[in-house]
Short mmCIF file of C-alpha atoms in Angstrom, two decimals:
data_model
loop_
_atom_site.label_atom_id
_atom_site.label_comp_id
_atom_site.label_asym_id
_atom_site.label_seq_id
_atom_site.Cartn_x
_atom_site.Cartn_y
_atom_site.Cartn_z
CA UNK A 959 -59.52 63.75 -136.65
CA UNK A 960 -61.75 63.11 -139.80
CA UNK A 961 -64.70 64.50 -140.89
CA UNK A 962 -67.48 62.07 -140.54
CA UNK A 963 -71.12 62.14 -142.44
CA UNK A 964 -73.83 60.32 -141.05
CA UNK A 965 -77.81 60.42 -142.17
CA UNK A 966 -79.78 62.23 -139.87
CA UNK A 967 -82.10 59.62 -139.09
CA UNK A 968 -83.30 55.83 -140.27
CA UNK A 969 -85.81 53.86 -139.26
CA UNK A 970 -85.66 49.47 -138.94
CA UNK A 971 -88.05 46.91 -137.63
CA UNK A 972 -87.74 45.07 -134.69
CA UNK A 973 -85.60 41.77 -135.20
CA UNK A 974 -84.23 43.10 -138.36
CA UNK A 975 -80.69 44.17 -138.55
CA UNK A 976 -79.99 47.70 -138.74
CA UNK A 977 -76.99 48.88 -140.80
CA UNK A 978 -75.53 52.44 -140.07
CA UNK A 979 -73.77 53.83 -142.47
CA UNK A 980 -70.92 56.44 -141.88
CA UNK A 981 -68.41 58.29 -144.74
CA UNK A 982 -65.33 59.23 -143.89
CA UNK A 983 -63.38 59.80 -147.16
CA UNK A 984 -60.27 61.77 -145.36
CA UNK A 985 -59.41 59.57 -142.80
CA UNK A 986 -55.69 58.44 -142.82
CA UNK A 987 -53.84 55.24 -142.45
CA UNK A 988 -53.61 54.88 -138.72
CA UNK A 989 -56.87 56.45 -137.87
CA UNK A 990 -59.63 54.56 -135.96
CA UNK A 991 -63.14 54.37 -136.62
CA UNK A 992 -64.99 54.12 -133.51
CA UNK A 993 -68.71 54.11 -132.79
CA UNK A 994 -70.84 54.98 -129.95
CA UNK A 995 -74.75 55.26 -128.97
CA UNK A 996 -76.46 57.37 -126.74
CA UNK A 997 -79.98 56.33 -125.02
CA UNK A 998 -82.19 59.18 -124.70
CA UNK A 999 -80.83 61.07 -121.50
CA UNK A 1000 -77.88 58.79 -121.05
CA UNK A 1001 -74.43 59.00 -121.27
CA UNK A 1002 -72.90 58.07 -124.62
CA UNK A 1003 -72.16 53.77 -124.35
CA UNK A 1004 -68.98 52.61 -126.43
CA UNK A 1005 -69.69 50.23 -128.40
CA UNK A 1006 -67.07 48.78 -131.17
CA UNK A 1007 -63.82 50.07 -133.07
CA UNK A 1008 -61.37 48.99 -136.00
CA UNK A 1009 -58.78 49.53 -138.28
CA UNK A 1010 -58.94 47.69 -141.37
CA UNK A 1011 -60.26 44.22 -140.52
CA UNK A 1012 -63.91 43.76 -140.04
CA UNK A 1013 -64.78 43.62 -136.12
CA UNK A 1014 -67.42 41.86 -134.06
CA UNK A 1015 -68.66 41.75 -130.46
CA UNK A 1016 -71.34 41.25 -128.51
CA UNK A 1017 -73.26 44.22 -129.29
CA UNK A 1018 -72.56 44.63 -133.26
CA UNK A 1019 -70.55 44.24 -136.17
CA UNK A 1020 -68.43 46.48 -138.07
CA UNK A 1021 -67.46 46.35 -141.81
CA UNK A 1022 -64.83 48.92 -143.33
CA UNK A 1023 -64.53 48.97 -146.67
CA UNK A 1024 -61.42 47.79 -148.73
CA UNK A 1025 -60.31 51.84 -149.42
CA UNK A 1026 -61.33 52.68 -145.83
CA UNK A 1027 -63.84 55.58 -146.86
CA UNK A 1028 -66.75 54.54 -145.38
CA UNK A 1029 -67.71 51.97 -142.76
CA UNK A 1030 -71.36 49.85 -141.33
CA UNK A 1031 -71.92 49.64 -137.68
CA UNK A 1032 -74.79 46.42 -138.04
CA UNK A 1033 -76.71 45.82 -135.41
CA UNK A 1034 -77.81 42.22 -136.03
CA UNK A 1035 -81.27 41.96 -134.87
CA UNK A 1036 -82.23 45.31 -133.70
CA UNK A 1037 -84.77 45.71 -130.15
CA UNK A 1038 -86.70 48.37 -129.33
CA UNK A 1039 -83.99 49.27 -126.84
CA UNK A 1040 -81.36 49.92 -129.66
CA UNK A 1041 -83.31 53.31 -130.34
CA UNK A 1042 -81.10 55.69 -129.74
CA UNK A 1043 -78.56 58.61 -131.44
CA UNK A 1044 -75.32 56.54 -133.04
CA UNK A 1045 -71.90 58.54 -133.40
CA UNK A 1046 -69.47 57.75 -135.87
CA UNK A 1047 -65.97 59.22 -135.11
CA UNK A 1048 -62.48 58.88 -136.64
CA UNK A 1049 -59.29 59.51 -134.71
CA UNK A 1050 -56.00 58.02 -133.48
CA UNK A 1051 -55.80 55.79 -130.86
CA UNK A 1052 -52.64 57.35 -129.58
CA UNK A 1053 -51.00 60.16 -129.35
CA UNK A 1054 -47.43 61.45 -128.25
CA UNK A 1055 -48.53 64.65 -127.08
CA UNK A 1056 -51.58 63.63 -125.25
CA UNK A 1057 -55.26 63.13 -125.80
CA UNK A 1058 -58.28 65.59 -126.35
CA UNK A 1059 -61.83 65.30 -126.21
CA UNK A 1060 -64.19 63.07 -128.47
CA UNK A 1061 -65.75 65.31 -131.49
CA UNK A 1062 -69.31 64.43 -132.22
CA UNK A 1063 -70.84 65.45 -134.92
CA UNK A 1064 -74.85 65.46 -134.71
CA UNK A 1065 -74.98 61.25 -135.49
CA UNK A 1066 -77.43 59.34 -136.58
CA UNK A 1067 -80.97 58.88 -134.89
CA UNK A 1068 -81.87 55.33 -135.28
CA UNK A 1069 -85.77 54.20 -134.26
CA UNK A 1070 -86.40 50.67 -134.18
CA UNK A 1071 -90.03 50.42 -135.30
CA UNK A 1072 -92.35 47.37 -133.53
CA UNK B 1272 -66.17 46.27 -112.29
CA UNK B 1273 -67.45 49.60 -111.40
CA UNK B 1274 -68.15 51.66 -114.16
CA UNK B 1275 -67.64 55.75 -114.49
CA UNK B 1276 -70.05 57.05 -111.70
CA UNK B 1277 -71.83 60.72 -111.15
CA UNK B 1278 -73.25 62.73 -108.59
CA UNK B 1279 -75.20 64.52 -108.10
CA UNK B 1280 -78.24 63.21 -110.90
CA UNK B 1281 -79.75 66.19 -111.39
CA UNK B 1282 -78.98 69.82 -109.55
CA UNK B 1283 -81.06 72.94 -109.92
CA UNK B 1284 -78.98 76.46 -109.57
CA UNK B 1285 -80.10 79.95 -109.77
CA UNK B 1286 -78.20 82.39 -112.20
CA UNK B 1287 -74.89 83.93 -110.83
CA UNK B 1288 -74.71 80.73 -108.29
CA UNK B 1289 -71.82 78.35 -108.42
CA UNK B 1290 -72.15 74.24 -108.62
CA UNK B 1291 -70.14 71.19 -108.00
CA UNK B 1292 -70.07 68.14 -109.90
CA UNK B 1293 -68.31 64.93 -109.50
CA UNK B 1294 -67.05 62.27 -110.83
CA UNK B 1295 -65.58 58.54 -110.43
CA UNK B 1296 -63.48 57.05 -113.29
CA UNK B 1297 -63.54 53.26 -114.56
CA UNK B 1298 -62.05 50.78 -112.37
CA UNK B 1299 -57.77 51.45 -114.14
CA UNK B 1300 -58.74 54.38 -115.62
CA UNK B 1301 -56.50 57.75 -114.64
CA UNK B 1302 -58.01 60.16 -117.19
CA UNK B 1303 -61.01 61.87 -116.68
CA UNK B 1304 -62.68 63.96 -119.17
CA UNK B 1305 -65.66 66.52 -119.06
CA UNK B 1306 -68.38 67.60 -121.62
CA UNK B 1307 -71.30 69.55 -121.51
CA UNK B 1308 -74.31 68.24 -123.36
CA UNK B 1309 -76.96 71.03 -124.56
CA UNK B 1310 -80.54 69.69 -125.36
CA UNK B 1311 -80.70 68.38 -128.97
CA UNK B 1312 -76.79 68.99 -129.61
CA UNK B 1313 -74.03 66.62 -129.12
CA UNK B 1314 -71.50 66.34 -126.17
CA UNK B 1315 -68.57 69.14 -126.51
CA UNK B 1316 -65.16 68.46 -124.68
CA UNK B 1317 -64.95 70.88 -121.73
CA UNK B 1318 -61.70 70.06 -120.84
CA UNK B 1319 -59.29 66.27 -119.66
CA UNK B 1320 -57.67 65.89 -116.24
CA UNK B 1321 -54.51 63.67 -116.14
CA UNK B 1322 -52.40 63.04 -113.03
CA UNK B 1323 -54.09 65.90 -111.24
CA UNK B 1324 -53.48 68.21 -113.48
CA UNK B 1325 -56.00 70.11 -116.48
CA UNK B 1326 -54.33 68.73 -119.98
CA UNK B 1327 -56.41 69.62 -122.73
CA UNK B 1328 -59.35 72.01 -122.90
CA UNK B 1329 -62.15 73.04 -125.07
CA UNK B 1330 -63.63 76.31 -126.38
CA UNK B 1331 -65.29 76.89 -122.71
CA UNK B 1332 -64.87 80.29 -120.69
CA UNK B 1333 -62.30 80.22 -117.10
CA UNK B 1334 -66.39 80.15 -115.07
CA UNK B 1335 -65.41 76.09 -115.48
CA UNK B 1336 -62.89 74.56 -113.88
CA UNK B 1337 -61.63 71.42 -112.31
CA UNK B 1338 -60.11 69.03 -110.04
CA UNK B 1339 -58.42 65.93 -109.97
CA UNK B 1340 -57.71 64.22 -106.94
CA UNK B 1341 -55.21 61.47 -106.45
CA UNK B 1342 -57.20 58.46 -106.73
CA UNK B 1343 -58.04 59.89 -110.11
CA UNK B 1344 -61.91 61.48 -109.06
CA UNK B 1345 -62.40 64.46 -110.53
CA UNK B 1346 -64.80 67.47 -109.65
CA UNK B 1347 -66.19 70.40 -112.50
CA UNK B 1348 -67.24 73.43 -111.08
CA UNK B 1349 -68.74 75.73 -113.18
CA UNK B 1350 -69.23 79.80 -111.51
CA UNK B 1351 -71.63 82.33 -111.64
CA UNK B 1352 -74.05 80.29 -113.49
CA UNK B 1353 -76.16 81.17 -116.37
CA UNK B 1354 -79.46 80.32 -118.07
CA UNK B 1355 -76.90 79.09 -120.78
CA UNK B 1356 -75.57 76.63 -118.70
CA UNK B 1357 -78.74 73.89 -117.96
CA UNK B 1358 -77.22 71.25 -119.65
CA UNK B 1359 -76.10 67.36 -119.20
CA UNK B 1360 -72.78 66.82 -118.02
CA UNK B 1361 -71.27 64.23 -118.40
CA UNK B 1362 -67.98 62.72 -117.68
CA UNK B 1363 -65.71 59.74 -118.85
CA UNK B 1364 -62.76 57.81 -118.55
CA UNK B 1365 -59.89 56.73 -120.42
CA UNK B 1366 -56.79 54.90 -119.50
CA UNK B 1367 -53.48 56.66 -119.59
CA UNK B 1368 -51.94 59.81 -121.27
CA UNK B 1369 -52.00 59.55 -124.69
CA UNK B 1370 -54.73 57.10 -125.34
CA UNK B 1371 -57.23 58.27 -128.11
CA UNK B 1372 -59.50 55.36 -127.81
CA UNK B 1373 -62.22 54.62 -126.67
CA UNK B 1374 -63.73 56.48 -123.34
CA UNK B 1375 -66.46 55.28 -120.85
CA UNK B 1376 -69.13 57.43 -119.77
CA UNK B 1377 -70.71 58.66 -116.72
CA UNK B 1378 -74.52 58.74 -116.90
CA UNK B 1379 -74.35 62.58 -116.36
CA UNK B 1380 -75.43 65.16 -114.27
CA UNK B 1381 -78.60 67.27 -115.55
CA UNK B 1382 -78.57 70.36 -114.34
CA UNK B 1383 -81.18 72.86 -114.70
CA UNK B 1384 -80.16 76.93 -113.99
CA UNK B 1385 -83.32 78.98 -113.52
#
C-alpha cells in the first residue's frame, strides 16, 4: 500500500466546507484512495473512495488530481458533528492472494469551530 | 440493514485473566477483521477471519486468537491479560476473499485491564 501524509490537525467553521488534503506521491496505477473518519470513541465510518475520476456522495466529495499524487476529501458544509480524526489510505481493491488489514497512519484531526 | 455489531461495550479484566469479545459482520459480509485501538494511536490489524478460518495476521503475540463461526460471527480472545492490553477493539467487515476495499466497522469494545 502507499505511504500517505496527512496534516496533523486543521481547523474550519461551521457551514464552511472543509477540504482535507492527503499526498500520496507513490501510489500506483490500480491503487485506491479511500477515506475514513473516526468520532471520538467510535469505530472508524467509511466514507468515500476513487480511482481517477472525481467522486461524490452523500457525505463528501473527492477530487484526485490529474497525476494522482495527492487527493481532497471536501466536506461541503461542515457541522459540528464532522469533528473527528480523518484517514487517508491507499491500497488495492483486490487481491489474488487475499486481503490484510487497513494501515492507518495517525490522520488528520479535523475541529469544526462554531 | 444491520450494520457490524459488538458485545460486550466495555469489559474490565484483571492482569493474567482471559476475555471474550464478539462480533457480528454486515448484513453479506463473510470477512471479519480485528484491530486493537490504543488511546491516541490508530487502529492496528490484529488479524482477518475468512470461511472460518484465521487468513492474515498482524504483528500481535499467539495470547490473541480467534474464531469464526459459520454464519460468519467471529469471537477475539485475548489470554493472560496485561496492563498493555486496555484498549478499543474493534471489528469490521468486508465482503469476500480478496476484497481490499472498503470495510465497515463495529463500534468497539473498550476494555479496561487493571
Amino acid at each position: 500500500d502507499a505511504k500517505t501524509t496527512q496534516p496533523t490537525s486543521m481547523d474550519c467553521a461551521e457551514g464552511r466546507a472543509a477540504n482535507l488534503p492527503c499526498n500520496h506521491s507513490t501510489i500506483s496505477g490500480n491503487e485506491y484512495v479511500y477515506w475514513y473518519r473516526q468520532i471520538h470513541s467510535q469505530g472508524p465510518q467509511y466514507i468515500i473512495h476513487g480511482l481517477k475520476n472525481n467522486e461524490t456522495n452523500e457525505m463528501a466529495s473527492l477530487i484526485i488530481t490529474e497525476d494522482r499524487k495527492s487527493s481532497t476529501l471536501i466536506l461541503p458544509h461542515a457541522t459540528l458533528r464532522d469533528t473527528a480524526v480523518y484517514y487517508c489510505i491507499v491500497r488495492l481493491r483486490y487481491s489474488g492472494g487475499g486481503a490484510d488489514g487497513l494501515t492507518f497512519g495517525k490522520g488528520t484531526h479535523l475541529i469544526i469551530q462554531p | 440493514d444491520a450494520g457490524v455489531t459488538q458485545s460486550p461495550t466495555h469489559l474490565i479484566k484483571t492482569r493474567g485473566q482471559q476475555v471474550t469479545l464478539r462480533c457480528s459482520p454486515k448484513s453479506g459480509h463473510d470477512t471479519v477483521s480485528w484491530y486493537q485501538q490504543a488511546l491516541g494511536q490508530g487502529p492496528q490489524f490484529i488479524f482477518q477471519y475468512y470461511e472460518e478460518e484465521e487468513r492474515q495476521r498482524g504483528n500481535f503475540p499467539d495470547r490473541f486468537s480467534g474464531h469464526q463461526f459459520p454464519n460468519y460471527s467471529s469471537e477475539l480472545n485475548v489470554n493472560a491479560l496485561l496492563l498493555g492490553d486496555s484498549a478499543l477493539y474493534l471489528c469490521a467487515s468486508s465482503p469476500g476473499w480478496g476484497y481490499r476495499g472498503e470495510q465497515y466497522f463495529g463500534p468497539g469494545t473498550r476494555l479496561t485491564v487493571t
